Amino acid sequence: MNLLTVLLLFTAMVLSRVSNLRTAVKILLFQSIMVTVACLQAGWNTGEAHMYIAAVLTVLIKAGLIPFALFRVVKILRREREANPILGPTNSFVASAMLIVMAYWLIDRQLPGVLSRDALAASVSLVLIGLLLIMTRRQAVMQIIGLITMENGLYLLGLSVTMGLPLVIELGIFLDVLVAVVVLVILTYRLKLSFMTTDTSVLKKLKG
Amino acid sequence: MVAVDWYYLMFVFFFAGGLSVFFGGRHSGKINYVAHGLAALGCLATILCAIFVFRQGALEFPLPLSLPFGVMTARVDLLAAFFLLLIGVGGLAASVYAMGYSKEYYGNRYGLMTGLFNVFLLSMVMVITVSHVAAFVIAWEVMSIVSFLLVNFEYEKPANTRAAFVYIVMTHVGTIFIISAFLLLTVAAGSMDFIRFDGSALSATTRNIVFLCAFVGFGTKAGMIPLHIWLPQAHPVAPSHISALMSGVMIKTAIYGMCRFFLDFLGAGPVWWGGLILAIAILSCVLGVLYALMENDLKRLLAYSSVENIGIMLLGIGSGMIFMSKGEPLMAGLSWSAVLYHAFNHAVFKSLLFMGAGAVLQSTHTKDIERLGGLIKKMPYTAVFFLVGAATIAALPPLNGFISEWLTFQALFLLPQAVSGVAAKLAGMVLIALLGLTGALAAACFVKAFGIAFLAKPRSLRAENAQEVSYIMLAPMAGLAVLCVLLGVWPQGMITLISSVLADFSGLHAGELLSANWYSIAFTGANAGGLSIPLTIGILLIGVLIAVGLSHLYGSPRTIKGETWTCGIVPTSHMQYTATGFSGPIRRVFHSVLRPQRETIVDEIDTNHYFGRRLSYQVAITYVFNDMVYRPINRTILLTARFMKTIQAGSLQLYIGYIMAVTVLVLIWNAGW
């Protein structure tokens, strides 16, 4: 579990540095696979059969459909890259590190001596780093990636706290994420068509 | 049949009438008679319901509507019945009048107008009859919104939309206060039912807050100064039959609310309650009538005069509350009788006047008095009815306006005896003088309205081509005019009715208002006074007889028909007294209050060398409260909004940043910093 936690945090840290969209999607794919492995491990540890179903779904949706859709849209956005982020690579790297520190501090403070300390801290960090990504990146695709990172963090939180949520709730979450990403991908495509760019700062023009 | 049946029948009629909204602009001709006919029937049922309540006693029954706030009860006590009667009379006249008047609006959206008219009447009846906070607030809101839609009916004109917007904003500000007042009472009583409300159970501070909230809230709807700004804008732009209903009937629902709160819920309070009401009241009276006198728009003049009349009613309420807190039940009864009598009278004569103005508007298509004139020859019936209304509102005997203003005067005359302290006594006397001034200015105002609009020569082609309106419009005006006279020469019926209404409430006593003497109002007590109607009419008749006799004595009357002699030139309408000119002296006297701004444009080019020059003269008066209260508020709100706009920058990243900042802060906060 510890190795998985470290790898997940590592993907998040790397995500805060990349500016190439294609690379970012690849890292996201790797992150989702890590989450799947975590899910499988939780299933192995607890012996709950439905964890395996959840793992299969994770692979299908987070490592399959979503990256597929993102790769497709990235192919259309050949020229786009995160050229001018609000927080530069180094700054956002430092900010992510600080968020991880904060997450650990938070967990230690609120739940001292909890068993899955690292997993909890990692999941909180993932959520916060995801939010940071959405906040500091201008490219629509990078913001989608931030959203999925947040979602992965939440999923990990569910895994580490309760050893798996009921299947119905997990199904609902998967459907939500899927729909959200599909809608976002479509919107990104429309953005490209309407504004010739997927830089979301053009959306400022919408304000009257 | 009993009162409940009439109540439900009223509901059915109004509801069926309301269904005409679905017709849109189709079948206007049929919709007109069906929908307004249903409205008239509903009003008749309302009147009958009120009469049955008066005969059989208060009515109480659960309404077959379920709301998530407990059982809803309709309770028609005598106070509610009195206001039902008022709505019924005003509504009946307006419905019949609408059959003729609304023909102008045939076509697009016509069904909407007739349907909303019915819903408007229904909502007013509901406001009066429900006895449950949630139901009351809902009915009150429906009434406000429907009347907003009716004000905004001709939304093609930008001025109308603006007026409607001011109206909806002001009325909602008032509603906030009303809801606050109700909720404070609800919390104290532990129930939303009116009958459980008891002001004496509250602490003194809470009672004061409830009083202030109710006064401000209902005062906004009533249109008292300084919360009146919506009234002179909204009432004139609505179609005239709606104006009649709004000015004549709707603002009385606010008076009903005040009666309910001050008589029923709160009871006698500290003296300053009455004092505050009196101060606002006299302000409304004097400023209302001054603005009315300055106005050249016939309907806006009537709207300002509504402000003045609300002031007169508030004078009665204020003095009534002072008498109640001083423990003078008889004088309190007199004051409250004046309030209710004037409320009813105002409904009658203000509806009549708005209908007259509507008739003028329909046949000349202008409301500007400066462009009217000579209408008495073209529209003789309308002129007579308008004259009756104008004489009534100027409180001339023996019409009904005189009776209620006389009662108000009596209450004010007794006021200095009830209060203690030199300043308070002096203030009481100043009130009498100012009410006298109000009466005189009101008379001048309606001399202007009638004289300039109906007498002399037509000032424009439109006025020259005016024609008498249809009988269906004249009939309700005639009915209301007859009612004006009837309530004036025979006040007994109404006084008895009001005494029975007021008998329900503690702290006042109105039983002795009617003396045993024939046709008179008198009250016993230390300062017995009275008004004998036959005597008044007798004096009037003697005066007329003397005048006629003198004219016969000193010269034989001869009739010579011809143009007025104007030094050899043909008299034109330009030589006549103008409306602006008529109000000029008063503008000069009240210079410091009205602060008129004059602009004279002189055309130097000689178009006619005998006259030498052309003059264009414009005068605008300053509305003190708009400048002192509303402008600063507006400016502050705009500045705040501009400041808030910088937070709302439109940047996606910034918004997410807010979320992130809040999340992190909450997390840190939760961890116990």
PDB file of C-alpha atoms in Angstrom, chain A:
ATOM      1  CA  MET A   1       0.000   0.000   0.000  1.00  0.00           C
ATOM      2  CA  ASN A   2       2.822   2.342   0.833  1.00  0.00           C
ATOM      3  CA  LEU A   3       4.402   1.940  -2.552  1.00  0.00           C
ATOM      4  CA  LEU A   4       1.080   2.713  -4.189  1.00  0.00           C
ATOM      5  CA  THR A   5       0.671   5.825  -2.066  1.00  0.00           C
ATOM      6  CA  VAL A   6       4.096   7.052  -3.014  1.00  0.00           C
ATOM      7  CA  LEU A   7       3.452   6.394  -6.696  1.00  0.00           C
ATOM      8  CA  LEU A   8       0.138   8.201  -6.583  1.00  0.00           C
ATOM      9  CA  LEU A   9       1.669  11.237  -4.915  1.00  0.00           C
ATOM     10  CA  PHE A  10       4.471  11.092  -7.448  1.00  0.00           C
ATOM     11  CA  THR A  11       2.016  11.198 -10.378  1.00  0.00           C
ATOM     12  CA  ALA A  12       0.280  14.162  -8.801  1.00  0.00           C
ATOM     13  CA  MET A  13       3.553  15.987  -8.320  1.00  0.00           C
ATOM     14  CA  VAL A  14       4.550  15.324 -11.912  1.00  0.00           C
ATOM     15  CA  LEU A  15       1.170  16.501 -13.130  1.00  0.00           C
ATOM     16  CA  SER A  16       1.870  19.866 -11.543  1.00  0.00           C
ATOM     17  CA  ARG A  17       4.956  20.236 -13.745  1.00  0.00           C
ATOM     18  CA  VAL A  18       3.993  19.037 -17.237  1.00  0.00           C
ATOM     19  CA  SER A  19       2.897  21.389 -19.951  1.00  0.00           C
ATOM     20  CA  ASN A  20       2.422  18.925 -22.784  1.00  0.00           C
ATOM     21  CA  LEU A  21      -1.177  17.766 -22.841  1.00  0.00           C
ATOM     22  CA  ARG A  22      -0.443  14.321 -24.243  1.00  0.00           C
ATOM     23  CA  THR A  23       2.099  13.612 -21.523  1.00  0.00           C
ATOM     24  CA  ALA A  24      -0.359  14.781 -18.915  1.00  0.00           C
ATOM     25  CA  VAL A  25      -3.004  12.348 -20.144  1.00  0.00           C
ATOM     26  CA  LYS A  26      -0.441   9.542 -20.048  1.00  0.00           C
ATOM     27  CA  ILE A  27       0.416  10.337 -16.452  1.00  0.00           C
ATOM     28  CA  LEU A  28      -3.265  10.423 -15.614  1.00  0.00           C
ATOM     29  CA  LEU A  29      -3.638   6.996 -17.187  1.00  0.00           C
ATOM     30  CA  PHE A  30      -0.851   5.724 -14.974  1.00  0.00           C
ATOM     31  CA  GLN A  31      -2.464   7.311 -11.919  1.00  0.00           C
ATOM     32  CA  SER A  32      -5.771   5.633 -12.651  1.00  0.00           C
ATOM     33  CA  ILE A  33      -4.032   2.271 -12.987  1.00  0.00           C
ATOM     34  CA  MET A  34      -2.480   2.841  -9.580  1.00  0.00           C
ATOM     35  CA  VAL A  35      -5.916   3.489  -8.136  1.00  0.00           C
ATOM     36  CA  THR A  36      -7.131   0.250  -9.704  1.00  0.00           C
ATOM     37  CA  VAL A  37      -4.290  -1.631  -8.107  1.00  0.00           C
ATOM     38  CA  ALA A  38      -5.133  -0.048  -4.779  1.00  0.00           C
ATOM     39  CA  CYS A  39      -8.677  -1.190  -5.234  1.00  0.00           C
ATOM     40  CA  LEU A  40      -7.577  -4.741  -6.013  1.00  0.00           C
ATOM     41  CA  GLN A  41      -5.373  -4.736  -2.974  1.00  0.00           C
ATOM     42  CA  ALA A  42      -8.223  -3.577  -0.793  1.00  0.00           C
ATOM     43  CA  GLY A  43     -10.327  -6.389  -2.202  1.00  0.00           C
ATOM     44  CA  TRP A  44      -7.565  -8.892  -1.461  1.00  0.00           C
ATOM     45  CA  ASN A  45      -7.190  -7.611   2.094  1.00  0.00           C
ATOM     46  CA  THR A  46     -10.855  -7.501   2.979  1.00  0.00           C
ATOM     47  CA  GLY A  47     -12.068 -10.372   0.850  1.00  0.00           C
ATOM     48  CA  GLU A  48     -15.042  -8.350  -0.390  1.00  0.00           C
ATOM     49  CA  ALA A  49     -16.126  -9.604  -3.788  1.00  0.00           C
ATOM     50  CA  HIS A  50     -17.604  -6.316  -4.868  1.00  0.00           C
ATOM     51  CA  MET A  51     -14.227  -4.625  -4.649  1.00  0.00           C
ATOM     52  CA  TYR A  52     -13.173  -6.631  -7.662  1.00  0.00           C
ATOM     53  CA  ILE A  53     -16.210  -5.403  -9.580  1.00  0.00           C
ATOM     54  CA  ALA A  54     -15.226  -1.869  -8.616  1.00  0.00           C
ATOM     55  CA  ALA A  55     -11.690  -2.509  -9.795  1.00  0.00           C
ATOM     56  CA  VAL A  56     -12.953  -3.738 -13.150  1.00  0.00           C
ATOM     57  CA  LEU A  57     -15.101  -0.671 -13.474  1.00  0.00           C
ATOM     58  CA  THR A  58     -12.175   1.563 -12.591  1.00  0.00           C
ATOM     59  CA  VAL A  59     -10.076  -0.012 -15.285  1.00  0.00           C
ATOM     60  CA  LEU A  60     -12.860   0.271 -17.820  1.00  0.00           C
ATOM     61  CA  ILE A  61     -13.787   3.854 -17.112  1.00  0.00           C
ATOM     62  CA  LYS A  62     -10.798   5.614 -15.638  1.00  0.00           C
ATOM     63  CA  ALA A  63      -8.079   3.728 -17.428  1.00  0.00           C
ATOM     64  CA  GLY A  64     -10.097   3.042 -20.554  1.00  0.00           C
ATOM     65  CA  LEU A  65     -12.885   5.325 -21.644  1.00  0.00           C
ATOM     66  CA  ILE A  66     -11.678   8.569 -20.111  1.00  0.00           C
ATOM     67  CA  PRO A  67      -8.071   8.459 -21.359  1.00  0.00           C
ATOM     68  CA  PHE A  68      -9.388   7.318 -24.729  1.00  0.00           C
ATOM     69  CA  ALA A  69     -11.634  10.324 -24.984  1.00  0.00           C
ATOM     70  CA  LEU A  70      -8.891  12.637 -23.768  1.00  0.00           C
ATOM     71  CA  PHE A  71      -6.357  11.237 -26.231  1.00  0.00           C
ATOM     72  CA  ARG A  72      -8.852  11.795 -29.004  1.00  0.00           C
ATOM     73  CA  VAL A  73      -9.447  15.393 -28.074  1.00  0.00           C
ATOM     74  CA  VAL A  74      -5.739  16.027 -27.539  1.00  0.00           C
ATOM     75  CA  LYS A  75      -5.089  14.779 -31.059  1.00  0.00           C
ATOM     76  CA  ILE A  76      -7.346  17.510 -32.382  1.00  0.00           C
ATOM     77  CA  LEU A  77      -5.630  20.119 -30.202  1.00  0.00           C
ATOM     78  CA  ARG A  78      -2.257  19.535 -31.793  1.00  0.00           C
ATOM     79  CA  ARG A  79      -0.907  22.997 -31.218  1.00  0.00           C
ATOM     80  CA  GLU A  80      -2.236  23.472 -27.701  1.00  0.00           C
ATOM     81  CA  ARG A  81       0.012  23.286 -24.674  1.00  0.00           C
ATOM     82  CA  GLU A  82       0.008  24.752 -21.203  1.00  0.00           C
ATOM     83  CA  ALA A  83       2.149  27.668 -22.250  1.00  0.00           C
ATOM     84  CA  ASN A  84       1.392  30.295 -19.661  1.00  0.00           C
ATOM     85  CA  PRO A  85       0.060  28.790 -16.432  1.00  0.00           C
ATOM     86  CA  ILE A  86      -0.912  31.069 -13.569  1.00  0.00           C
ATOM     87  CA  LEU A  87       1.599  29.316 -11.327  1.00  0.00           C
ATOM     88  CA  GLY A  88       4.778  28.270 -13.134  1.00  0.00           C
ATOM     89  CA  PRO A  89       6.037  24.667 -12.991  1.00  0.00           C
ATOM     90  CA  THR A  90       8.456  25.253 -10.136  1.00  0.00           C
ATOM     91  CA  ASN A  91       6.017  27.282  -8.086  1.00  0.00           C
ATOM     92  CA  SER A  92       3.213  24.805  -8.481  1.00  0.00           C
ATOM     93  CA  PHE A  93       5.610  21.973  -7.639  1.00  0.00           C
ATOM     94  CA  VAL A  94       6.463  23.742  -4.379  1.00  0.00           C
ATOM     95  CA  ALA A  95       2.789  24.472  -3.754  1.00  0.00           C
ATOM     96  CA  SER A  96       1.947  20.777  -4.238  1.00  0.00           C
ATOM     97  CA  ALA A  97       4.653  19.799  -1.807  1.00  0.00           C
ATOM     98  CA  MET A  98       3.251  22.233   0.720  1.00  0.00           C
ATOM     99  CA  LEU A  99      -0.227  20.807   0.210  1.00  0.00           C
ATOM    100  CA  ILE A 100       1.120  17.320   0.958  1.00  0.00           C
ATOM    101  CA  VAL A 101       2.742  18.627   4.118  1.00  0.00           C
ATOM    102  CA  MET A 102      -0.524  20.267   5.066  1.00  0.00           C
ATOM    103  CA  ALA A 103      -2.443  17.050   4.437  1.00  0.00           C
ATOM    104  CA  TYR A 104      -0.112  15.096   6.720  1.00  0.00           C
ATOM    105  CA  TRP A 105      -0.353  17.783   9.386  1.00  0.00           C
ATOM    106  CA  LEU A 106      -4.129  17.716   9.080  1.00  0.00           C
ATOM    107  CA  ILE A 107      -4.389  13.943   9.422  1.00  0.00           C
ATOM    108  CA  ASP A 108      -1.984  13.841  12.337  1.00  0.00           C
ATOM    109  CA  ARG A 109      -3.859  16.566  14.057  1.00  0.00           C
ATOM    110  CA  GLN A 110      -7.365  15.229  13.495  1.00  0.00           C
ATOM    111  CA  LEU A 111      -6.784  11.469  13.584  1.00  0.00           C
ATOM    112  CA  PRO A 112      -3.622  10.846  15.552  1.00  0.00           C
ATOM    113  CA  GLY A 113      -2.370   7.265  15.277  1.00  0.00           C
ATOM    114  CA  VAL A 114      -4.785   6.201  12.567  1.00  0.00           C
ATOM    115  CA  LEU A 115      -3.792   2.985  10.775  1.00  0.00           C
ATOM    116  CA  SER A 116      -4.029   4.106   7.164  1.00  0.00           C
ATOM    117  CA  ARG A 117      -2.300   7.420   7.854  1.00  0.00           C
ATOM    118  CA  ASP A 118      -0.357   7.514   4.592  1.00  0.00           C
ATOM    119  CA  ALA A 119      -3.293   6.536   2.427  1.00  0.00           C
ATOM    120  CA  LEU A 120      -5.513   9.175   4.049  1.00  0.00           C
ATOM    121  CA  ALA A 121      -2.896  11.886   3.705  1.00  0.00           C
ATOM    122  CA  ALA A 122      -2.275  10.912   0.110  1.00  0.00           C
ATOM    123  CA  SER A 123      -5.953  11.070  -0.749  1.00  0.00           C
ATOM    124  CA  VAL A 124      -6.383  14.498   0.839  1.00  0.00           C
ATOM    125  CA  SER A 125      -3.261  15.648  -1.013  1.00  0.00           C
ATOM    126  CA  LEU A 126      -4.634  14.342  -4.286  1.00  0.00           C
ATOM    127  CA  VAL A 127      -7.876  16.264  -3.803  1.00  0.00           C
ATOM    128  CA  LEU A 128      -6.037  19.465  -2.979  1.00  0.00           C
ATOM    129  CA  ILE A 129      -3.526  19.091  -5.794  1.00  0.00           C
ATOM    130  CA  GLY A 130      -6.374  18.413  -8.200  1.00  0.00           C
ATOM    131  CA  LEU A 131      -8.022  21.626  -7.084  1.00  0.00           C
ATOM    132  CA  LEU A 132      -4.716  23.434  -7.462  1.00  0.00           C
ATOM    133  CA  LEU A 133      -4.423  22.101 -11.024  1.00  0.00           C
ATOM    134  CA  ILE A 134      -7.858  23.369 -11.959  1.00  0.00           C
ATOM    135  CA  MET A 135      -7.061  26.692 -10.404  1.00  0.00           C
ATOM    136  CA  THR A 136      -3.656  27.353 -11.926  1.00  0.00           C
ATOM    137  CA  ARG A 137      -3.988  25.884 -15.412  1.00  0.00           C
ATOM    138  CA  ARG A 138      -5.487  27.666 -18.379  1.00  0.00           C
ATOM    139  CA  GLN A 139      -5.893  24.716 -20.701  1.00  0.00           C
ATOM    140  CA  ALA A 140      -9.290  23.046 -20.549  1.00  0.00           C
ATOM    141  CA  VAL A 141      -7.754  19.563 -20.827  1.00  0.00           C
ATOM    142  CA  MET A 142      -5.476  20.255 -17.876  1.00  0.00           C
ATOM    143  CA  GLN A 143      -8.511  21.273 -15.854  1.00  0.00           C
ATOM    144  CA  ILE A 144     -10.268  18.019 -16.731  1.00  0.00           C
ATOM    145  CA  ILE A 145      -7.177  16.183 -15.570  1.00  0.00           C
ATOM    146  CA  GLY A 146      -7.285  18.144 -12.326  1.00  0.00           C
ATOM    147  CA  LEU A 147     -10.890  17.113 -11.843  1.00  0.00           C
ATOM    148  CA  ILE A 148     -10.084  13.428 -12.347  1.00  0.00           C
ATOM    149  CA  THR A 149      -7.166  13.720  -9.955  1.00  0.00           C
ATOM    150  CA  MET A 150      -9.554  15.074  -7.343  1.00  0.00           C
ATOM    151  CA  GLU A 151     -11.950  12.262  -8.053  1.00  0.00           C
ATOM    152  CA  ASN A 152      -9.143   9.705  -7.708  1.00  0.00           C
ATOM    153  CA  GLY A 153      -8.257  11.263  -4.375  1.00  0.00           C
ATOM    154  CA  LEU A 154     -11.820  10.956  -3.166  1.00  0.00           C
ATOM    155  CA  TYR A 155     -11.993   7.371  -4.331  1.00  0.00           C
ATOM    156  CA  LEU A 156      -8.810   6.565  -2.462  1.00  0.00           C
ATOM    157  CA  LEU A 157     -10.258   8.230   0.624  1.00  0.00           C
ATOM    158  CA  GLY A 158     -13.291   5.986   0.395  1.00  0.00           C
ATOM    159  CA  LEU A 159     -11.063   2.930   0.029  1.00  0.00           C
ATOM    160  CA  SER A 160      -8.785   3.763   2.924  1.00  0.00           C
ATOM    161  CA  VAL A 161     -11.438   4.847   5.407  1.00  0.00           C
ATOM    162  CA  THR A 162     -14.178   2.294   4.932  1.00  0.00           C
ATOM    163  CA  MET A 163     -12.421  -0.450   3.016  1.00  0.00           C
ATOM    164  CA  GLY A 164     -14.758   0.120   0.147  1.00  0.00           C
ATOM    165  CA  LEU A 165     -18.082   1.877  -0.238  1.00  0.00           C
ATOM    166  CA  PRO A 166     -21.289  -0.020  -1.052  1.00  0.00           C
ATOM    167  CA  LEU A 167     -21.380  -1.039  -4.694  1.00  0.00           C
ATOM    168  CA  VAL A 168     -24.426   1.093  -5.533  1.00  0.00           C
ATOM    169  CA  ILE A 169     -22.709   4.255  -4.419  1.00  0.00           C
ATOM    170  CA  GLU A 170     -19.561   3.387  -6.332  1.00  0.00           C
ATOM    171  CA  LEU A 171     -21.594   2.757  -9.460  1.00  0.00           C
ATOM    172  CA  GLY A 172     -23.178   6.151  -9.036  1.00  0.00           C
ATOM    173  CA  ILE A 173     -19.788   7.808  -8.655  1.00  0.00           C
ATOM    174  CA  PHE A 174     -18.462   6.132 -11.772  1.00  0.00           C
ATOM    175  CA  LEU A 175     -21.448   7.222 -13.787  1.00  0.00           C
ATOM    176  CA  ASP A 176     -21.017  10.772 -12.542  1.00  0.00           C
ATOM    177  CA  VAL A 177     -17.382  10.923 -13.497  1.00  0.00           C
ATOM    178  CA  LEU A 178     -18.040   9.396 -16.873  1.00  0.00           C
ATOM    179  CA  VAL A 179     -20.807  11.823 -17.704  1.00  0.00           C
ATOM    180  CA  ALA A 180     -18.821  14.781 -16.407  1.00  0.00           C
ATOM    181  CA  VAL A 181     -15.807  13.906 -18.508  1.00  0.00           C
ATOM    182  CA  VAL A 182     -17.856  13.265 -21.627  1.00  0.00           C
ATOM    183  CA  VAL A 183     -19.558  16.637 -21.232  1.00  0.00           C
ATOM    184  CA  LEU A 184     -16.248  18.361 -20.561  1.00  0.00           C
ATOM    185  CA  VAL A 185     -14.607  16.781 -23.586  1.00  0.00           C
ATOM    186  CA  ILE A 186     -17.477  17.910 -25.775  1.00  0.00           C
ATOM    187  CA  LEU A 187     -17.259  21.408 -24.309  1.00  0.00           C
ATOM    188  CA  THR A 188     -13.511  21.501 -24.918  1.00  0.00           C
ATOM    189  CA  TYR A 189     -14.115  20.564 -28.524  1.00  0.00           C
ATOM    190  CA  ARG A 190     -16.717  23.307 -28.881  1.00  0.00           C
ATOM    191  CA  LEU A 191     -14.337  25.751 -27.262  1.00  0.00           C
ATOM    192  CA  LYS A 192     -11.749  24.921 -29.873  1.00  0.00           C
ATOM    193  CA  LEU A 193     -14.309  25.378 -32.659  1.00  0.00           C
ATOM    194  CA  SER A 194     -15.666  28.676 -31.338  1.00  0.00           C
ATOM    195  CA  PHE A 195     -12.536  30.406 -30.067  1.00  0.00           C
ATOM    196  CA  MET A 196      -9.797  28.571 -31.994  1.00  0.00           C
ATOM    197  CA  THR A 197      -8.150  27.829 -28.659  1.00  0.00           C
ATOM    198  CA  THR A 198      -8.815  25.828 -25.505  1.00  0.00           C
ATOM    199  CA  ASP A 199      -7.304  28.422 -23.259  1.00  0.00           C
ATOM    200  CA  THR A 200     -10.122  28.977 -20.735  1.00  0.00           C
ATOM    201  CA  SER A 201      -9.116  32.568 -20.049  1.00  0.00           C
ATOM    202  CA  VAL A 202     -11.039  33.449 -23.235  1.00  0.00           C
ATOM    203  CA  LEU A 203     -14.154  32.638 -21.226  1.00  0.00           C
ATOM    204  CA  LYS A 204     -13.709  35.972 -19.484  1.00  0.00           C
ATOM    205  CA  LYS A 205     -15.352  37.472 -22.547  1.00  0.00           C
ATOM    206  CA  LEU A 206     -18.610  35.823 -21.534  1.00  0.00           C
ATOM    207  CA  LYS A 207     -19.009  38.203 -18.621  1.00  0.00           C
ATOM    208  CA  GLY A 208     -21.189  41.174 -19.461  1.00  0.00           C
TER     209      GLY A 208
END
